[in-house]
Short mmCIF file of C-alpha atoms in Angstrom, two decimals:
data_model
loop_
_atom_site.label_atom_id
_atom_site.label_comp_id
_atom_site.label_asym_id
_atom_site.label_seq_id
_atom_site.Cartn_x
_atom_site.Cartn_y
_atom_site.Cartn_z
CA UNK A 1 17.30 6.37 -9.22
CA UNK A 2 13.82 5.80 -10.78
CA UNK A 3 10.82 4.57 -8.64
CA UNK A 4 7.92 2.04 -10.04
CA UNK A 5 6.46 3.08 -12.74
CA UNK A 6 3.13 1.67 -14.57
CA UNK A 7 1.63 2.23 -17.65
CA UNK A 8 -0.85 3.49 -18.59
CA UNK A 9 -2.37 6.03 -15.99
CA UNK A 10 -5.30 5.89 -17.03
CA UNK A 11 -7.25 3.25 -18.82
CA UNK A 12 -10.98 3.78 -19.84
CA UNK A 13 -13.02 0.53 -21.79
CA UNK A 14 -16.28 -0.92 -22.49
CA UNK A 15 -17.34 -3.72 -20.44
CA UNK A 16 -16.65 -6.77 -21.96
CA UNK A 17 -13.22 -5.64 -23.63
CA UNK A 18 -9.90 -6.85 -21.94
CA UNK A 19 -7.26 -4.60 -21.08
CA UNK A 20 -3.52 -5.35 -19.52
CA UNK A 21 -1.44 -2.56 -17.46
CA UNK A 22 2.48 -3.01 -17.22
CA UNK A 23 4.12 -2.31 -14.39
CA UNK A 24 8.16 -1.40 -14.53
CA UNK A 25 9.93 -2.04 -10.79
CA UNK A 26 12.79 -0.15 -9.09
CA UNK A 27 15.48 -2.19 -10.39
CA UNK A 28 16.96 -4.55 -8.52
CA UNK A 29 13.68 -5.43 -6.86
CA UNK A 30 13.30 -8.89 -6.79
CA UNK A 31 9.75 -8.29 -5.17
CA UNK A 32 6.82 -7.04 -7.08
CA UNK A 33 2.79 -6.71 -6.07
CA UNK A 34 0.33 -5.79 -7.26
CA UNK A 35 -2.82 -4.63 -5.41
CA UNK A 36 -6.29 -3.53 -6.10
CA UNK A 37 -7.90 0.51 -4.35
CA UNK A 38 -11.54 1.48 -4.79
CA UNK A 39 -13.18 4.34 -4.06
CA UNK A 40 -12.45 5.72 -0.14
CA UNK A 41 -10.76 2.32 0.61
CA UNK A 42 -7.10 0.93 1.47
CA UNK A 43 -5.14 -0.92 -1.06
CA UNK A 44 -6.03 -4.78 -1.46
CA UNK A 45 -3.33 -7.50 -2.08
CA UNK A 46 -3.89 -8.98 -5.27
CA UNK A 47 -0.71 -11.15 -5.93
CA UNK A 48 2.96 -11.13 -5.67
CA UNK A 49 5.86 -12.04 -7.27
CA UNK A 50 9.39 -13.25 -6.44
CA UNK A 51 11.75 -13.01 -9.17
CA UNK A 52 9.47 -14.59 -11.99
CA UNK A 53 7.61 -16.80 -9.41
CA UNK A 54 3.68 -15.96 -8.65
CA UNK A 55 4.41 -17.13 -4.56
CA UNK A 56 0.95 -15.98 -3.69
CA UNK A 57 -2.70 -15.03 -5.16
CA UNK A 58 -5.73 -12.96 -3.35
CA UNK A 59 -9.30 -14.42 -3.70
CA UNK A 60 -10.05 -11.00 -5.27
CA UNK A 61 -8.01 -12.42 -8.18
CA UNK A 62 -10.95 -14.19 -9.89
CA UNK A 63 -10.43 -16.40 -12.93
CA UNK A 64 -10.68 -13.45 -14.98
CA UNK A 65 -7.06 -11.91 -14.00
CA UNK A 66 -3.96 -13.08 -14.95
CA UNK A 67 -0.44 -11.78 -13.79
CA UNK A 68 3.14 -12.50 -15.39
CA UNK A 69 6.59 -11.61 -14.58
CA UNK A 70 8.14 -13.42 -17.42
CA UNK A 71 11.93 -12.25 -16.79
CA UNK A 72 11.51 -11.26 -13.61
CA UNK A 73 11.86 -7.57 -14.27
CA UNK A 74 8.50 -5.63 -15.50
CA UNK A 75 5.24 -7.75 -14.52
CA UNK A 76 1.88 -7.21 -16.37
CA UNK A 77 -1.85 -7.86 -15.08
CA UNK A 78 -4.32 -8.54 -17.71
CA UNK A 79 -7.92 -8.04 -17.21
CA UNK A 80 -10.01 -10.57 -19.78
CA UNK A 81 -14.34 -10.06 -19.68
CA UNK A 82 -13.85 -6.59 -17.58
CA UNK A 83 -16.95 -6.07 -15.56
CA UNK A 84 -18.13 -2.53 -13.83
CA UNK A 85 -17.09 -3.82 -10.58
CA UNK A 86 -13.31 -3.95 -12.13
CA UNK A 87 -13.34 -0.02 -11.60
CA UNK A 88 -10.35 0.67 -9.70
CA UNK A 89 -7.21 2.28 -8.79
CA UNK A 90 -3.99 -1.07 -9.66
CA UNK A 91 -1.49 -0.02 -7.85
CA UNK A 92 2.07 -1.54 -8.39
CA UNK A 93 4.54 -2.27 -5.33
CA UNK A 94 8.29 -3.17 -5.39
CA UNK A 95 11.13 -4.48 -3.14
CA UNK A 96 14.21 -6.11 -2.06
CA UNK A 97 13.20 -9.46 -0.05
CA UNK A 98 14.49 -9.25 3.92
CA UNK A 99 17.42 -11.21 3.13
CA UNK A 100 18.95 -8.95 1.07
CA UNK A 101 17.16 -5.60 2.49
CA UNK A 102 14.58 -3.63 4.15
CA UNK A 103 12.05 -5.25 2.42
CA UNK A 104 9.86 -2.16 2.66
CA UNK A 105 7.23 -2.29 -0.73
CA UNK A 106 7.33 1.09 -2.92
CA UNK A 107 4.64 1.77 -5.00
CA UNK A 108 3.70 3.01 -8.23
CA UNK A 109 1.32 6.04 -9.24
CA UNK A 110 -1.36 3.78 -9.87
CA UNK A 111 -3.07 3.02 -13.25
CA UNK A 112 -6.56 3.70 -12.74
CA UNK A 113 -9.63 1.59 -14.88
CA UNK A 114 -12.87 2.70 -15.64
CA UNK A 115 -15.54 0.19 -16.96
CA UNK A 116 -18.51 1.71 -18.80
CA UNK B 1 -7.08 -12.82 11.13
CA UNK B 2 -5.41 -9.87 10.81
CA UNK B 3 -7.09 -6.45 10.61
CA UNK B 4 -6.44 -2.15 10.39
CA UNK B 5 -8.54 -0.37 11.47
CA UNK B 6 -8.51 3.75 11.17
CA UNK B 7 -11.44 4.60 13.08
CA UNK B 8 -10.92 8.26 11.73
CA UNK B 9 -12.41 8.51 8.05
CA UNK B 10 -11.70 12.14 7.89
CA UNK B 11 -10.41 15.41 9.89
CA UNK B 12 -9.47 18.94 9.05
CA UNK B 13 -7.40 21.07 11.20
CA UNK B 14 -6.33 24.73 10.64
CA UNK B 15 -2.66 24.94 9.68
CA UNK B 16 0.05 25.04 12.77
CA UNK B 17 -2.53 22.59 14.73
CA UNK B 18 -1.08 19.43 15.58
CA UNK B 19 -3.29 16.77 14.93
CA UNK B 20 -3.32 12.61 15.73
CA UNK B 21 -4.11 9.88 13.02
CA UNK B 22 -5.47 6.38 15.03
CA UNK B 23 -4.42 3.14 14.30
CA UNK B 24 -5.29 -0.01 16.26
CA UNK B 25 -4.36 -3.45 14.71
CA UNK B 26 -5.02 -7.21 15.23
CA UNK B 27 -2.53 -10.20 14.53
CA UNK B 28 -1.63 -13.38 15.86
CA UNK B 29 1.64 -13.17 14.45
CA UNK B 30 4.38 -12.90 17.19
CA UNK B 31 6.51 -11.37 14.76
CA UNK B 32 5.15 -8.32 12.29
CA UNK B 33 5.89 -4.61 10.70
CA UNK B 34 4.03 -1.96 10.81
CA UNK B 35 3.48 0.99 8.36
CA UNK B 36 2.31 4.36 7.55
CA UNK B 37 1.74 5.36 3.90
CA UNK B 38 0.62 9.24 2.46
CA UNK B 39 -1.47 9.00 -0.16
CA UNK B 40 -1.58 12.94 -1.48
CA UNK B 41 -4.42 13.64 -4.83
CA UNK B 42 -1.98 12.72 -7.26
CA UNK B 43 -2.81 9.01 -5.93
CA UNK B 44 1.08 7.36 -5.42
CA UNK B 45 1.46 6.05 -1.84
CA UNK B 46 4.37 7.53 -0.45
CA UNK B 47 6.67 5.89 2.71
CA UNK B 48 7.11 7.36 5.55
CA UNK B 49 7.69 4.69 8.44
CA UNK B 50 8.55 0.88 9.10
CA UNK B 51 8.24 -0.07 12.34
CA UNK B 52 9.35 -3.51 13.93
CA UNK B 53 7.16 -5.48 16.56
CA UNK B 54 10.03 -6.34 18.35
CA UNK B 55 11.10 -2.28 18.53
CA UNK B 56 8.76 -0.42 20.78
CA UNK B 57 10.66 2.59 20.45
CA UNK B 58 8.85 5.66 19.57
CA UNK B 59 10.23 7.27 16.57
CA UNK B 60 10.56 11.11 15.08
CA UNK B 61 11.27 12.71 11.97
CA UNK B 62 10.90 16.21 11.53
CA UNK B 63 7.44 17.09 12.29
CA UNK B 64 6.40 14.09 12.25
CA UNK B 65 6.43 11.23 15.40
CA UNK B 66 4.97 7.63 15.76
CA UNK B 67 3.91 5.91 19.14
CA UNK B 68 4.10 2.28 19.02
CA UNK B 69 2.41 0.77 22.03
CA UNK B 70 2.14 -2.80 22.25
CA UNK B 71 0.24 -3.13 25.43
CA UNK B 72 -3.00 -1.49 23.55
CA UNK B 73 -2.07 -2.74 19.48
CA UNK B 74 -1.75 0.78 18.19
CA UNK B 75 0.58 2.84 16.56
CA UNK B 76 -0.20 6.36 16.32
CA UNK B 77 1.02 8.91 14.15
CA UNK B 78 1.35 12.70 15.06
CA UNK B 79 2.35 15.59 12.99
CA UNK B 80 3.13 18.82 14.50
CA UNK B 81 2.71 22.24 13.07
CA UNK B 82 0.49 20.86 10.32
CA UNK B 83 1.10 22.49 7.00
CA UNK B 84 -1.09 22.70 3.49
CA UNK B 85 1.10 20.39 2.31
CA UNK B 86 0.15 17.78 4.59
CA UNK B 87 -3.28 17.50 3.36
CA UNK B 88 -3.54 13.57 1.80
CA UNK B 89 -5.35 10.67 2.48
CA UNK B 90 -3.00 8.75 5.48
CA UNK B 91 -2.70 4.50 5.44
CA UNK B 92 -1.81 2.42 8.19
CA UNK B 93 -0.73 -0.94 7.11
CA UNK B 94 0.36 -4.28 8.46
CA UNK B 95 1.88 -7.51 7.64
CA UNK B 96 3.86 -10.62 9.01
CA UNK B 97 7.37 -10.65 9.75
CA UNK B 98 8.76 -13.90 7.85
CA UNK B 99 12.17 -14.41 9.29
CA UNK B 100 12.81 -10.97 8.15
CA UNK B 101 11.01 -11.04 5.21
CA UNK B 102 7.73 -9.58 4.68
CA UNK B 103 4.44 -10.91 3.38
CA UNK B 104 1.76 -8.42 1.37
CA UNK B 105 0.04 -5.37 3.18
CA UNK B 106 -2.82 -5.15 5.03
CA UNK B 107 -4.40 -1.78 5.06
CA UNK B 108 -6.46 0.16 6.92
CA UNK B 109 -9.02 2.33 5.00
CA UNK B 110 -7.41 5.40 5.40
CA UNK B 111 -7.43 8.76 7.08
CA UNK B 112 -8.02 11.53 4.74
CA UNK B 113 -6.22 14.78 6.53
CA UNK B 114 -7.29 18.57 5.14
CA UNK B 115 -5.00 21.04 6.43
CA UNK B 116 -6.64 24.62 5.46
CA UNK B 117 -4.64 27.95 5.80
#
């Protein structure tokens, strides 16, 4: 039984540059979010998906940051114009919605960005 | 609006201490859940508890216990007999109960626990 998995780990670009992470779910999970850590910080909610349905977007998720879940298995986050302040540890959270389970999110090992 | 807050940013405890992480929370929501996370270096957030605002029950595992209280919008979590192992950053987290269904988390910013030998 694998957990969530996201690729890459680690991600290091120039400003300006776009980059996109990928992040696999525990299968089965028709739940997936994604959310954004800084430095000595909790987790923030970026977006979520149902299936292959976007049901919900942060205002954190500026124009700049687009998410898909095209088959609603693996979902990617893509990053156009990165800017310093795009530093960050994505983290990638799974589950099964309440009405089929415990609805409890399990999350990823992160894939963390670093602007220059 | 609904808010964490972990009013402890860091503590360190000798091993075999037993030592409380503080979480108070604020909702309107009747209905929520309630969560603690470990976040250890390697950086994943690990589960360790779901709790249900309709279950005031106070819960153990192991070394580890939760108090839920209501009344005063906390929900502690105590680990006894610390060990090295233990040492990780700590996340209480919130969010609405839908009908059984949850929305996304909303996290404190974190206790960071150092348990040294």
């Amino acid at each position: 039984d694998t957990g969530v998995s996201q690729d890459p780990r680690h991600k290091i670009t120039k400003r300006g540059q776009n980059v996109t992470f990928r992040c696999d779910p525990i299968s089965e999970h028709n739940r997936l979010y994604w959310y954004r850590q800084t430095l000595g910080q909790g987790p923030e909610f970026l977006t979520y998906f149902q299936n292959e349905a976007q049901l919900e977007k942060s205002r954190l998720l500026s124009d700049r940051f687009s998410a898909e879940r095209p088959k609603g298995s693996f979902s990617t986050l893509e990053i156009q114009r990165t800017e310093q302040g795009d530093s960050a540890m994505y983290l990638c959270a799974s589950s099964v919605d309440g009405a089929r389970g415990t609805d409890t999110q399990y999350f990823g090992p992160g894939t963390r960005l670093t602007v220059l | 609006a609904q808010k964490v807050t972990q009013a402890q940013t860091e503590i360190s405890v000798v091993e075999k201490e037993d030592v409380t992480l503080d979480c108070v929370y604020e909702t309107r929501d009747t209905t929520y859940y309630l969560f603690w996370y470990k976040q250890p270096p390697s950086g994943e957030l690990v589960f360790l508890i779901r709790r249900n605002s309709f279950d005031e029950q106070n819960e153990i595992s192991g070394r580890y216990s939760w108090n839920f209280q209501k009344s005063t919008s906390s929900f502690n979590f105590t680990i006894t007999a610390s060990q090295v192992v233990d040492s990780a950053v700590y996340f209480c987290a919130l969010t609405p109960n839908y009908g059984g269904s949850q929305g996304n988390l909303i996290f404190g910013k974190g206790t960071k626990l150092s348990v040294k030998p």
